[in-house]
PDB file of C-alpha atoms in Angstrom:
ATOM      1  CA  MET A  20      18.341 -99.267  -4.085  1.00  0.00           C
ATOM      2  CA  PRO A  21      21.478-101.137  -5.278  1.00  0.00           C
ATOM      3  CA  GLY A  22      21.847-104.694  -4.038  1.00  0.00           C
ATOM      4  CA  ARG A  23      25.452-104.226  -2.851  1.00  0.00           C
ATOM      5  CA  LEU A  24      26.456-101.354  -0.707  1.00  0.00           C
ATOM      6  CA  THR A  25      29.896 -99.884  -0.405  1.00  0.00           C
ATOM      7  CA  LYS A  26      31.033 -98.256   2.883  1.00  0.00           C
ATOM      8  CA  TYR A  27      30.249 -94.829   1.349  1.00  0.00           C
ATOM      9  CA  SER A  28      26.688 -95.630   0.191  1.00  0.00           C
ATOM     10  CA  ALA A  29      25.943 -97.346   3.514  1.00  0.00           C
ATOM     11  CA  VAL A  30      26.704 -94.298   5.375  1.00  0.00           C
ATOM     12  CA  ARG A  31      25.097 -91.648   3.107  1.00  0.00           C
ATOM     13  CA  LEU A  32      22.864 -93.151   0.545  1.00  0.00           C
ATOM     14  CA  LEU A  33      22.472 -90.484  -2.102  1.00  0.00           C
ATOM     15  CA  LEU A  34      18.783 -90.554  -2.302  1.00  0.00           C
ATOM     16  CA  LEU A  35      16.255 -87.706  -1.894  1.00  0.00           C
ATOM     17  CA  ALA A  36      15.188 -87.353   1.720  1.00  0.00           C
ATOM     18  CA  LEU A  37      11.340 -87.240   1.971  1.00  0.00           C
ATOM     19  CA  PRO A  38       9.457 -85.641   4.809  1.00  0.00           C
ATOM     20  CA  VAL A  39       9.098 -87.870   7.893  1.00  0.00           C
ATOM     21  CA  VAL A  40       6.097 -88.038  10.142  1.00  0.00           C
ATOM     22  CA  ALA A  41       7.223 -89.770  13.276  1.00  0.00           C
ATOM     23  CA  ASN A  42       4.875 -92.473  14.616  1.00  0.00           C
ATOM     24  CA  ALA A  43       2.531 -92.151  11.616  1.00  0.00           C
ATOM     25  CA  GLN A  44       1.586 -95.773  11.298  1.00  0.00           C
ATOM     26  CA  THR A  45       1.488 -98.899  13.523  1.00  0.00           C
ATOM     27  CA  THR A  46       2.599-102.190  12.203  1.00  0.00           C
ATOM     28  CA  ALA A  47       3.550-105.550  13.644  1.00  0.00           C
ATOM     29  CA  ALA A  48       7.167-104.817  13.666  1.00  0.00           C
ATOM     30  CA  PRO A  49       9.588-102.027  12.831  1.00  0.00           C
ATOM     31  CA  PRO A  50      10.315-101.636   9.172  1.00  0.00           C
ATOM     32  CA  ALA A  51      13.714-102.910   7.975  1.00  0.00           C
ATOM     33  CA  ALA A  52      15.846 -99.763   7.886  1.00  0.00           C
ATOM     34  CA  TYR A  53      19.500 -99.015   7.543  1.00  0.00           C
ATOM     35  CA  SER A  54      21.604 -97.593  10.366  1.00  0.00           C
ATOM     36  CA  VAL A  55      19.193 -97.495  13.386  1.00  0.00           C
ATOM     37  CA  GLY A  56      20.112 -96.733  16.878  1.00  0.00           C
ATOM     38  CA  ALA A  57      19.432 -99.256  19.617  1.00  0.00           C
ATOM     39  CA  ALA A  58      19.888 -99.834  23.359  1.00  0.00           C
ATOM     40  CA  PHE A  59      18.558-102.336  25.934  1.00  0.00           C
ATOM     41  CA  ASP A  60      16.520-100.789  28.729  1.00  0.00           C
ATOM     42  CA  ALA A  61      17.416-103.262  31.587  1.00  0.00           C
ATOM     43  CA  ALA A  62      15.097-101.742  34.114  1.00  0.00           C
ATOM     44  CA  ARG A  63      12.087-102.286  31.892  1.00  0.00           C
ATOM     45  CA  GLY A  64      13.317-105.335  30.076  1.00  0.00           C
ATOM     46  CA  ARG A  65      12.887-103.741  26.629  1.00  0.00           C
ATOM     47  CA  LEU A  66      15.012-103.523  23.501  1.00  0.00           C
ATOM     48  CA  VAL A  67      14.635 -99.957  22.142  1.00  0.00           C
ATOM     49  CA  VAL A  68      15.157 -99.232  18.462  1.00  0.00           C
ATOM     50  CA  PHE A  69      15.135 -95.674  17.006  1.00  0.00           C
ATOM     51  CA  GLY A  70      15.637 -93.992  13.566  1.00  0.00           C
ATOM     52  CA  GLY A  71      17.363 -95.257  10.519  1.00  0.00           C
ATOM     53  CA  PHE A  72      17.177 -94.692   6.736  1.00  0.00           C
ATOM     54  CA  LEU A  73      14.292 -96.310   4.704  1.00  0.00           C
ATOM     55  CA  GLY A  74      13.037 -95.969   1.200  1.00  0.00           C
ATOM     56  CA  GLY A  75      14.790 -92.527   0.519  1.00  0.00           C
ATOM     57  CA  ARG A  76      13.703 -90.961   3.890  1.00  0.00           C
ATOM     58  CA  TYR A  77      14.950 -90.700   7.463  1.00  0.00           C
ATOM     59  CA  VAL A  78      13.010 -92.316  10.183  1.00  0.00           C
ATOM     60  CA  GLY A  79      11.983 -90.921  13.550  1.00  0.00           C
ATOM     61  CA  ASP A  80      10.045 -93.758  15.037  1.00  0.00           C
ATOM     62  CA  THR A  81      10.793 -95.547  18.423  1.00  0.00           C
ATOM     63  CA  TRP A  82      10.041 -99.251  18.730  1.00  0.00           C
ATOM     64  CA  GLU A  83      10.344-101.545  21.664  1.00  0.00           C
ATOM     65  CA  TRP A  84      10.580-105.309  21.996  1.00  0.00           C
ATOM     66  CA  ASP A  85       9.281-106.725  25.296  1.00  0.00           C
ATOM     67  CA  GLY A  86      10.455-110.350  24.558  1.00  0.00           C
ATOM     68  CA  ALA A  87       7.242-111.312  22.906  1.00  0.00           C
ATOM     69  CA  ARG A  88       6.086-108.460  20.719  1.00  0.00           C
ATOM     70  CA  TRP A  89       7.002-105.183  19.132  1.00  0.00           C
ATOM     71  CA  SER A  90       5.115-101.919  19.787  1.00  0.00           C
ATOM     72  CA  MET A  91       5.714 -98.375  18.518  1.00  0.00           C
ATOM     73  CA  SER A  92       5.933 -95.607  21.082  1.00  0.00           C
ATOM     74  CA  ARG A  93       3.771 -92.495  20.731  1.00  0.00           C
ATOM     75  CA  GLY A  94       4.782 -88.967  21.619  1.00  0.00           C
ATOM     76  CA  ASP A  95       7.650 -86.599  20.666  1.00  0.00           C
ATOM     77  CA  GLY A  96      11.236 -87.558  20.445  1.00  0.00           C
ATOM     78  CA  PRO A  97      14.431 -86.891  18.544  1.00  0.00           C
ATOM     79  CA  SER A  98      14.188 -85.756  14.851  1.00  0.00           C
ATOM     80  CA  ALA A  99      14.346 -88.373  12.178  1.00  0.00           C
ATOM     81  CA  ARG A 100      17.961 -89.487  11.567  1.00  0.00           C
ATOM     82  CA  ASN A 101      20.500 -92.092  10.496  1.00  0.00           C
ATOM     83  CA  SER A 102      23.295 -93.646  12.609  1.00  0.00           C
ATOM     84  CA  PRO A 103      22.640 -92.185  16.136  1.00  0.00           C
ATOM     85  CA  ALA A 104      24.533 -93.688  19.061  1.00  0.00           C
ATOM     86  CA  MET A 105      22.467 -94.994  21.938  1.00  0.00           C
ATOM     87  CA  VAL A 106      23.503 -96.521  25.212  1.00  0.00           C
ATOM     88  CA  TYR A 107      21.763 -97.580  28.553  1.00  0.00           C
ATOM     89  CA  ASP A 108      22.809 -95.721  31.737  1.00  0.00           C
ATOM     90  CA  SER A 109      22.216 -98.271  34.419  1.00  0.00           C
ATOM     91  CA  ARG A 110      22.742 -95.876  37.341  1.00  0.00           C
ATOM     92  CA  ARG A 111      20.028 -93.528  36.241  1.00  0.00           C
ATOM     93  CA  GLY A 112      17.841 -96.105  34.341  1.00  0.00           C
ATOM     94  CA  ARG A 113      17.756 -94.130  31.156  1.00  0.00           C
ATOM     95  CA  ILE A 114      18.861 -94.461  27.527  1.00  0.00           C
ATOM     96  CA  LEU A 115      21.166 -91.688  26.242  1.00  0.00           C
ATOM     97  CA  LEU A 116      21.169 -90.737  22.564  1.00  0.00           C
ATOM     98  CA  PHE A 117      23.610 -88.579  20.823  1.00  0.00           C
ATOM     99  CA  GLY A 118      23.957 -87.295  17.235  1.00  0.00           C
ATOM    100  CA  GLY A 119      23.478 -88.996  13.891  1.00  0.00           C
ATOM    101  CA  ASP A 120      22.840 -87.435  10.536  1.00  0.00           C
ATOM    102  CA  ALA A 121      19.900 -86.103   8.282  1.00  0.00           C
ATOM    103  CA  ARG A 122      19.241 -83.882   5.540  1.00  0.00           C
ATOM    104  CA  PRO A 123      18.959 -80.928   5.361  1.00  0.00           C
ATOM    105  CA  THR A 124      20.589 -80.371   8.703  1.00  0.00           C
ATOM    106  CA  GLY A 125      23.566 -82.793   8.073  1.00  0.00           C
ATOM    107  CA  ASP A 126      25.507 -84.142  11.047  1.00  0.00           C
ATOM    108  CA  LEU A 127      23.705 -83.672  14.420  1.00  0.00           C
ATOM    109  CA  GLY A 128      25.080 -82.869  17.869  1.00  0.00           C
ATOM    110  CA  ASP A 129      22.137 -83.038  20.195  1.00  0.00           C
ATOM    111  CA  THR A 130      21.797 -85.082  23.326  1.00  0.00           C
ATOM    112  CA  TRP A 131      18.624 -86.869  24.375  1.00  0.00           C
ATOM    113  CA  GLU A 132      17.514 -89.030  27.326  1.00  0.00           C
ATOM    114  CA  ARG A 133      14.759 -91.694  27.375  1.00  0.00           C
ATOM    115  CA  ILE A 134      13.307 -92.585  30.756  1.00  0.00           C
ATOM    116  CA  GLY A 135      10.490 -95.141  30.512  1.00  0.00           C
ATOM    117  CA  GLU A 136       8.484 -94.335  27.391  1.00  0.00           C
ATOM    118  CA  SER A 137       9.385 -90.509  27.224  1.00  0.00           C
ATOM    119  CA  TRP A 138      12.120 -88.841  25.302  1.00  0.00           C
ATOM    120  CA  ARG A 139      13.565 -85.434  26.539  1.00  0.00           C
ATOM    121  CA  GLN A 140      16.229 -83.324  24.907  1.00  0.00           C
ATOM    122  CA  LEU A 141      18.994 -82.208  27.264  1.00  0.00           C
ATOM    123  CA  ALA A 142      19.829 -78.467  26.927  1.00  0.00           C
ATOM    124  CA  ILE A 143      23.581 -78.952  27.284  1.00  0.00           C
ATOM    125  CA  ALA A 144      26.617 -78.339  25.080  1.00  0.00           C
ATOM    126  CA  GLY A 145      28.436 -81.537  23.855  1.00  0.00           C
ATOM    127  CA  PRO A 146      30.777 -83.061  21.356  1.00  0.00           C
ATOM    128  CA  PRO A 147      30.792 -81.564  17.854  1.00  0.00           C
ATOM    129  CA  ALA A 148      28.068 -83.001  15.518  1.00  0.00           C
ATOM    130  CA  ARG A 149      28.830 -86.479  14.200  1.00  0.00           C
ATOM    131  CA  THR A 150      27.547 -89.810  12.880  1.00  0.00           C
ATOM    132  CA  THR A 151      28.679 -93.515  12.884  1.00  0.00           C
ATOM    133  CA  HIS A 152      30.165 -92.947  16.413  1.00  0.00           C
ATOM    134  CA  VAL A 153      29.686 -95.377  19.249  1.00  0.00           C
ATOM    135  CA  MET A 154      28.919 -94.896  23.039  1.00  0.00           C
ATOM    136  CA  ALA A 155      29.535 -97.288  25.913  1.00  0.00           C
ATOM    137  CA  TYR A 156      28.471 -96.937  29.605  1.00  0.00           C
ATOM    138  CA  ASP A 157      31.291 -97.373  32.073  1.00  0.00           C
ATOM    139  CA  SER A 158      29.334 -98.626  35.069  1.00  0.00           C
ATOM    140  CA  ARG A 159      32.291 -98.613  37.413  1.00  0.00           C
ATOM    141  CA  ARG A 160      33.112 -94.838  36.819  1.00  0.00           C
ATOM    142  CA  ASP A 161      29.496 -93.871  36.002  1.00  0.00           C
ATOM    143  CA  ARG A 162      30.510 -92.288  32.706  1.00  0.00           C
ATOM    144  CA  VAL A 163      29.137 -92.602  29.143  1.00  0.00           C
ATOM    145  CA  VAL A 164      32.116 -92.933  26.823  1.00  0.00           C
ATOM    146  CA  LEU A 165      31.885 -91.713  23.323  1.00  0.00           C
ATOM    147  CA  PHE A 166      34.610 -92.138  20.670  1.00  0.00           C
ATOM    148  CA  GLY A 167      35.106 -90.972  17.036  1.00  0.00           C
ATOM    149  CA  GLY A 168      32.666 -91.185  14.338  1.00  0.00           C
ATOM    150  CA  MET A 169      32.482 -89.116  11.294  1.00  0.00           C
ATOM    151  CA  ALA A 170      31.743 -85.427  10.401  1.00  0.00           C
ATOM    152  CA  ASN A 171      31.537 -84.026   6.886  1.00  0.00           C
ATOM    153  CA  ASN A 172      32.659 -87.414   5.476  1.00  0.00           C
ATOM    154  CA  ASP A 173      35.884 -87.456   7.548  1.00  0.00           C
ATOM    155  CA  GLY A 174      36.790 -89.641  10.574  1.00  0.00           C
ATOM    156  CA  LEU A 175      37.162 -88.231  14.096  1.00  0.00           C
ATOM    157  CA  GLY A 176      39.492 -89.386  16.729  1.00  0.00           C
ATOM    158  CA  ASP A 177      38.348 -87.683  19.949  1.00  0.00           C
ATOM    159  CA  THR A 178      37.199 -89.228  23.182  1.00  0.00           C
ATOM    160  CA  TRP A 179      34.293 -87.668  25.230  1.00  0.00           C
ATOM    161  CA  GLU A 180      32.623 -88.628  28.527  1.00  0.00           C
ATOM    162  CA  PHE A 181      29.365 -87.727  29.929  1.00  0.00           C
ATOM    163  CA  ASP A 182      28.953 -87.754  33.733  1.00  0.00           C
ATOM    164  CA  GLY A 183      25.238 -87.572  33.805  1.00  0.00           C
ATOM    165  CA  THR A 184      25.264 -83.798  33.740  1.00  0.00           C
ATOM    166  CA  ALA A 185      27.843 -82.527  31.369  1.00  0.00           C
ATOM    167  CA  TRP A 186      30.017 -83.619  28.464  1.00  0.00           C
ATOM    168  CA  SER A 187      33.813 -83.248  28.598  1.00  0.00           C
ATOM    169  CA  ARG A 188      36.539 -84.003  26.014  1.00  0.00           C
ATOM    170  CA  VAL A 189      39.002 -86.372  27.762  1.00  0.00           C
ATOM    171  CA  ALA A 190      41.392 -87.412  25.015  1.00  0.00           C
ATOM    172  CA  THR A 191      42.492 -86.545  21.437  1.00  0.00           C
ATOM    173  CA  ASP A 192      45.027 -89.468  21.171  1.00  0.00           C
ATOM    174  CA  GLY A 193      44.506 -93.215  21.071  1.00  0.00           C
ATOM    175  CA  PRO A 194      42.815 -95.024  18.165  1.00  0.00           C
ATOM    176  CA  SER A 195      43.239 -93.141  14.751  1.00  0.00           C
ATOM    177  CA  ALA A 196      40.281 -91.235  13.490  1.00  0.00           C
ATOM    178  CA  ARG A 197      37.451 -93.470  12.304  1.00  0.00           C
ATOM    179  CA  GLY A 198      33.728 -94.439  12.355  1.00  0.00           C
ATOM    180  CA  LEU A 199      31.676 -97.672  11.788  1.00  0.00           C
ATOM    181  CA  PHE A 200      33.721 -99.392  14.479  1.00  0.00           C
ATOM    182  CA  ALA A 201      32.664-101.700  17.297  1.00  0.00           C
ATOM    183  CA  MET A 202      32.934-100.613  21.060  1.00  0.00           C
ATOM    184  CA  ALA A 203      31.577-102.036  24.321  1.00  0.00           C
ATOM    185  CA  TYR A 204      32.235-101.838  28.113  1.00  0.00           C
ATOM    186  CA  ASP A 205      33.891-104.893  29.867  1.00  0.00           C
ATOM    187  CA  SER A 206      32.384-104.556  33.328  1.00  0.00           C
ATOM    188  CA  ALA A 207      34.563-107.260  34.855  1.00  0.00           C
ATOM    189  CA  ARG A 208      37.811-105.681  33.977  1.00  0.00           C
ATOM    190  CA  GLY A 209      36.629-101.936  33.826  1.00  0.00           C
ATOM    191  CA  ARG A 210      37.690-101.380  30.283  1.00  0.00           C
ATOM    192  CA  THR A 211      36.083-100.002  27.230  1.00  0.00           C
ATOM    193  CA  VAL A 212      37.146-102.108  24.264  1.00  0.00           C
ATOM    194  CA  LEU A 213      37.164-100.902  20.611  1.00  0.00           C
ATOM    195  CA  PHE A 214      37.763-102.828  17.486  1.00  0.00           C
ATOM    196  CA  GLY A 215      37.966-102.122  13.688  1.00  0.00           C
ATOM    197  CA  GLY A 216      36.249 -99.298  11.797  1.00  0.00           C
ATOM    198  CA  THR A 217      37.253 -97.227   8.772  1.00  0.00           C
ATOM    199  CA  SER A 218      38.795 -93.809   8.446  1.00  0.00           C
ATOM    200  CA  ALA A 219      36.288 -92.300   6.032  1.00  0.00           C
ATOM    201  CA  PRO A 220      33.003 -93.308   4.167  1.00  0.00           C
ATOM    202  CA  ARG A 221      34.877 -93.643   0.877  1.00  0.00           C
ATOM    203  CA  PRO A 222      35.552 -96.752  -1.122  1.00  0.00           C
ATOM    204  CA  ASP A 223      39.310 -96.253  -1.055  1.00  0.00           C
ATOM    205  CA  ALA A 224      39.492 -95.594   2.754  1.00  0.00           C
ATOM    206  CA  PRO A 225      41.274 -98.297   4.756  1.00  0.00           C
ATOM    207  CA  SER A 226      39.484-100.656   7.302  1.00  0.00           C
ATOM    208  CA  TYR A 227      41.112-101.536  10.594  1.00  0.00           C
ATOM    209  CA  ALA A 228      41.807-104.799  12.494  1.00  0.00           C
ATOM    210  CA  ASP A 229      43.297-103.210  15.786  1.00  0.00           C
ATOM    211  CA  THR A 230      41.962-103.602  19.206  1.00  0.00           C
ATOM    212  CA  TRP A 231      42.138-100.807  21.784  1.00  0.00           C
ATOM    213  CA  GLU A 232      41.116-100.408  25.510  1.00  0.00           C
ATOM    214  CA  TRP A 233      40.143 -97.261  27.336  1.00  0.00           C
ATOM    215  CA  ASP A 234      40.697 -97.377  31.057  1.00  0.00           C
ATOM    216  CA  GLY A 235      39.236 -93.988  31.909  1.00  0.00           C
ATOM    217  CA  THR A 236      42.621 -92.272  31.694  1.00  0.00           C
ATOM    218  CA  ARG A 237      44.353 -93.445  28.490  1.00  0.00           C
ATOM    219  CA  TRP A 238      43.895 -95.652  25.413  1.00  0.00           C
ATOM    220  CA  ALA A 239      46.266 -98.677  25.034  1.00  0.00           C
ATOM    221  CA  ARG A 240      46.562-100.723  21.887  1.00  0.00           C
ATOM    222  CA  ILE A 241      46.235-104.420  22.619  1.00  0.00           C
ATOM    223  CA  ASP A 242      48.552-106.921  20.896  1.00  0.00           C
ATOM    224  CA  ALA A 243      46.083-109.533  20.091  1.00  0.00           C
ATOM    225  CA  ALA A 244      45.512-111.047  16.650  1.00  0.00           C
ATOM    226  CA  GLY A 245      41.874-111.471  15.873  1.00  0.00           C
ATOM    227  CA  PRO A 246      39.306-110.746  13.194  1.00  0.00           C
ATOM    228  CA  SER A 247      40.391-109.471   9.849  1.00  0.00           C
ATOM    229  CA  ALA A 248      40.107-105.685   9.093  1.00  0.00           C
ATOM    230  CA  ARG A 249      36.582-104.681   8.840  1.00  0.00           C
ATOM    231  CA  ASP A 250      34.071-101.835   9.352  1.00  0.00           C
ATOM    232  CA  HIS A 251      30.364-101.810   9.941  1.00  0.00           C
ATOM    233  CA  THR A 252      31.001-104.296  12.707  1.00  0.00           C
ATOM    234  CA  GLN A 253      29.273-104.575  16.108  1.00  0.00           C
ATOM    235  CA  MET A 254      30.134-105.966  19.470  1.00  0.00           C
ATOM    236  CA  ALA A 255      28.455-106.471  22.953  1.00  0.00           C
ATOM    237  CA  TYR A 256      29.788-107.571  26.307  1.00  0.00           C
ATOM    238  CA  ASP A 257      28.383-110.770  27.769  1.00  0.00           C
ATOM    239  CA  PRO A 258      28.703-110.591  31.537  1.00  0.00           C
ATOM    240  CA  SER A 259      27.525-114.147  32.006  1.00  0.00           C
ATOM    241  CA  HIS A 260      30.683-115.387  30.181  1.00  0.00           C
ATOM    242  CA  GLN A 261      32.789-112.261  30.871  1.00  0.00           C
ATOM    243  CA  ARG A 262      33.715-111.771  27.204  1.00  0.00           C
ATOM    244  CA  MET A 263      33.015-109.612  24.239  1.00  0.00           C
ATOM    245  CA  VAL A 264      31.036-111.010  21.349  1.00  0.00           C
ATOM    246  CA  LEU A 265      31.768-109.447  17.940  1.00  0.00           C
ATOM    247  CA  HIS A 266      29.789-110.394  14.875  1.00  0.00           C
ATOM    248  CA  GLY A 267      29.626-109.508  11.230  1.00  0.00           C
ATOM    249  CA  GLY A 268      31.012-106.431   9.492  1.00  0.00           C
ATOM    250  CA  GLY A 269      33.396-106.422   6.532  1.00  0.00           C
ATOM    251  CA  PRO A 270      34.939-103.829   4.149  1.00  0.00           C
ATOM    252  CA  ASP A 271      32.457-104.695   1.410  1.00  0.00           C
ATOM    253  CA  GLN A 272      30.644-108.037   1.869  1.00  0.00           C
ATOM    254  CA  ALA A 273      28.772-108.900   5.051  1.00  0.00           C
ATOM    255  CA  SER A 274      30.599-111.496   7.122  1.00  0.00           C
ATOM    256  CA  SER A 275      28.809-114.193   9.142  1.00  0.00           C
ATOM    257  CA  GLU A 276      31.699-114.679  11.561  1.00  0.00           C
ATOM    258  CA  THR A 277      31.353-114.576  15.366  1.00  0.00           C
ATOM    259  CA  TRP A 278      34.468-113.764  17.673  1.00  0.00           C
ATOM    260  CA  PHE A 279      35.024-113.754  21.399  1.00  0.00           C
ATOM    261  CA  TYR A 280      37.504-111.559  23.177  1.00  0.00           C
ATOM    262  CA  ASP A 281      38.433-112.341  26.916  1.00  0.00           C
ATOM    263  CA  GLY A 282      40.719-109.367  27.537  1.00  0.00           C
ATOM    264  CA  LYS A 283      43.858-111.318  26.443  1.00  0.00           C
ATOM    265  CA  ARG A 284      42.895-113.027  23.036  1.00  0.00           C
ATOM    266  CA  TRP A 285      40.437-113.216  20.264  1.00  0.00           C
ATOM    267  CA  THR A 286      38.852-116.607  19.509  1.00  0.00           C
ATOM    268  CA  ARG A 287      36.642-117.342  16.473  1.00  0.00           C
ATOM    269  CA  ALA A 288      33.532-119.236  17.498  1.00  0.00           C
ATOM    270  CA  SER A 289      32.984-122.672  16.051  1.00  0.00           C
ATOM    271  CA  PHE A 290      29.721-121.465  14.421  1.00  0.00           C
ATOM    272  CA  ASP A 291      28.626-118.568  12.049  1.00  0.00           C
ATOM    273  CA  GLY A 292      25.539-116.482  12.268  1.00  0.00           C
ATOM    274  CA  PRO A 293      23.601-114.242   9.934  1.00  0.00           C
ATOM    275  CA  SER A 294      25.579-112.354   7.417  1.00  0.00           C
ATOM    276  CA  ARG A 295      25.319-108.790   8.611  1.00  0.00           C
ATOM    277  CA  ARG A 296      26.945-105.301   8.433  1.00  0.00           C
ATOM    278  CA  HIS A 297      26.097-102.430  10.750  1.00  0.00           C
ATOM    279  CA  ALA A 298      23.666-104.488  13.047  1.00  0.00           C
ATOM    280  CA  LYS A 299      23.098-103.650  16.584  1.00  0.00           C
ATOM    281  CA  MET A 300      24.346-105.920  19.329  1.00  0.00           C
ATOM    282  CA  LEU A 301      23.355-105.777  23.007  1.00  0.00           C
ATOM    283  CA  PHE A 302      23.111-107.698  26.131  1.00  0.00           C
ATOM    284  CA  ASP A 303      19.608-108.799  26.903  1.00  0.00           C
ATOM    285  CA  ALA A 304      19.479-108.545  30.727  1.00  0.00           C
ATOM    286  CA  ARG A 305      16.115-110.323  30.724  1.00  0.00           C
ATOM    287  CA  GLN A 306      17.237-113.425  28.724  1.00  0.00           C
ATOM    288  CA  HIS A 307      20.878-113.185  29.962  1.00  0.00           C
ATOM    289  CA  ALA A 308      22.038-113.471  26.392  1.00  0.00           C
ATOM    290  CA  VAL A 309      23.678-111.292  23.596  1.00  0.00           C
ATOM    291  CA  ILE A 310      21.209-110.351  20.950  1.00  0.00           C
ATOM    292  CA  LEU A 311      21.581-108.940  17.414  1.00  0.00           C
ATOM    293  CA  TYR A 312      18.997-106.694  15.743  1.00  0.00           C
ATOM    294  CA  GLY A 313      18.844-105.402  12.182  1.00  0.00           C
ATOM    295  CA  GLY A 314      21.752-104.589  10.022  1.00  0.00           C
ATOM    296  CA  PHE A 315      22.035-105.429   6.316  1.00  0.00           C
ATOM    297  CA  SER A 316      23.577-107.868   3.817  1.00  0.00           C
ATOM    298  CA  GLN A 317      22.080-107.293   0.450  1.00  0.00           C
ATOM    299  CA  GLU A 318      19.011-105.464   1.859  1.00  0.00           C
ATOM    300  CA  PRO A 319      18.244-104.115   5.304  1.00  0.00           C
ATOM    301  CA  SER A 320      16.868-106.558   8.017  1.00  0.00           C
ATOM    302  CA  ASN A 321      14.537-106.266  10.977  1.00  0.00           C
ATOM    303  CA  GLU A 322      15.215-109.686  12.362  1.00  0.00           C
ATOM    304  CA  LEU A 323      16.140-110.195  16.012  1.00  0.00           C
ATOM    305  CA  TRP A 324      18.701-113.037  16.776  1.00  0.00           C
ATOM    306  CA  GLN A 325      20.136-114.438  19.937  1.00  0.00           C
ATOM    307  CA  VAL A 326      23.447-116.249  20.424  1.00  0.00           C
ATOM    308  CA  GLY A 327      23.800-119.201  22.758  1.00  0.00           C
ATOM    309  CA  ALA A 328      26.566-121.819  23.388  1.00  0.00           C
ATOM    310  CA  SER A 329      25.898-123.680  20.381  1.00  0.00           C
ATOM    311  CA  GLY A 330      25.066-120.953  17.843  1.00  0.00           C
ATOM    312  CA  TRP A 331      22.621-118.376  16.701  1.00  0.00           C
ATOM    313  CA  ARG A 332      18.926-118.610  16.637  1.00  0.00           C
ATOM    314  CA  LYS A 333      16.260-116.365  15.222  1.00  0.00           C
ATOM    315  CA  VAL A 334      13.897-114.909  17.620  1.00  0.00           C
ATOM    316  CA  THR A 335      11.644-112.997  15.234  1.00  0.00           C
ATOM    317  CA  GLN A 336      10.617-113.677  11.690  1.00  0.00           C
TER     318      GLN A 336
END
């Protein structure tokens, strides 16, 4: 595997996919894999990690972190895949998963829910198949918001919402078509915030430095200077401080920068953190802190980090 990944190779590593047997082996921690899905189950106090790409194969394992140790879940679940989107629905106490990609099926368009330790596929129609998209849960309106992603190596610019029963397309305007962006829901202001991304998984495709907000009716571009243009970036909302926390990303090299967004302006933190691209960032409701899992710099990581007032600290080895 090359030491340096371009935005193309990070999305679709051109390696032969090998058969995957989900939950085949138990180890002390999940393997360091590219492009996993993750969500924090607030009802159970668990970080849930699923899927990814590892050693030429797609992964279909589900792992949970309870604050002290990792454990691998048993039982059936979604098929092995790369870059699925996952989000926690606090109204129903469940994790929702949509899409991703895997050979030989290509981009995926299935919807799954995880309640407790059990996965179940929902027999419903949804958005077209895609990967590298992001979902956020709008707790004020009780909607899962999905934007963009990529299909057949081209960016998408549509917005979908899931009301707990059915998907519906709610907008086709707003941010330009893109994937590998950051998006999270600001519960204090009732806005879904989006930053960055790239138009396609190709080395010549531009990266973005724009900030957008979705209020449930329309997208609005926010005139706020902030991080430089980047893709493979990640963001989570910190309700304790009522601000977004964005970390890492970059067109080619993995950044170590941390930024805050309060709904009006971006501010770079006085400290940096681990150099990462395509990590997962979530709010840990048990610890009341933003956490970061995985991602990659030169190689993929399975480390867990937590950010505080004075900087980042590693939670796991």
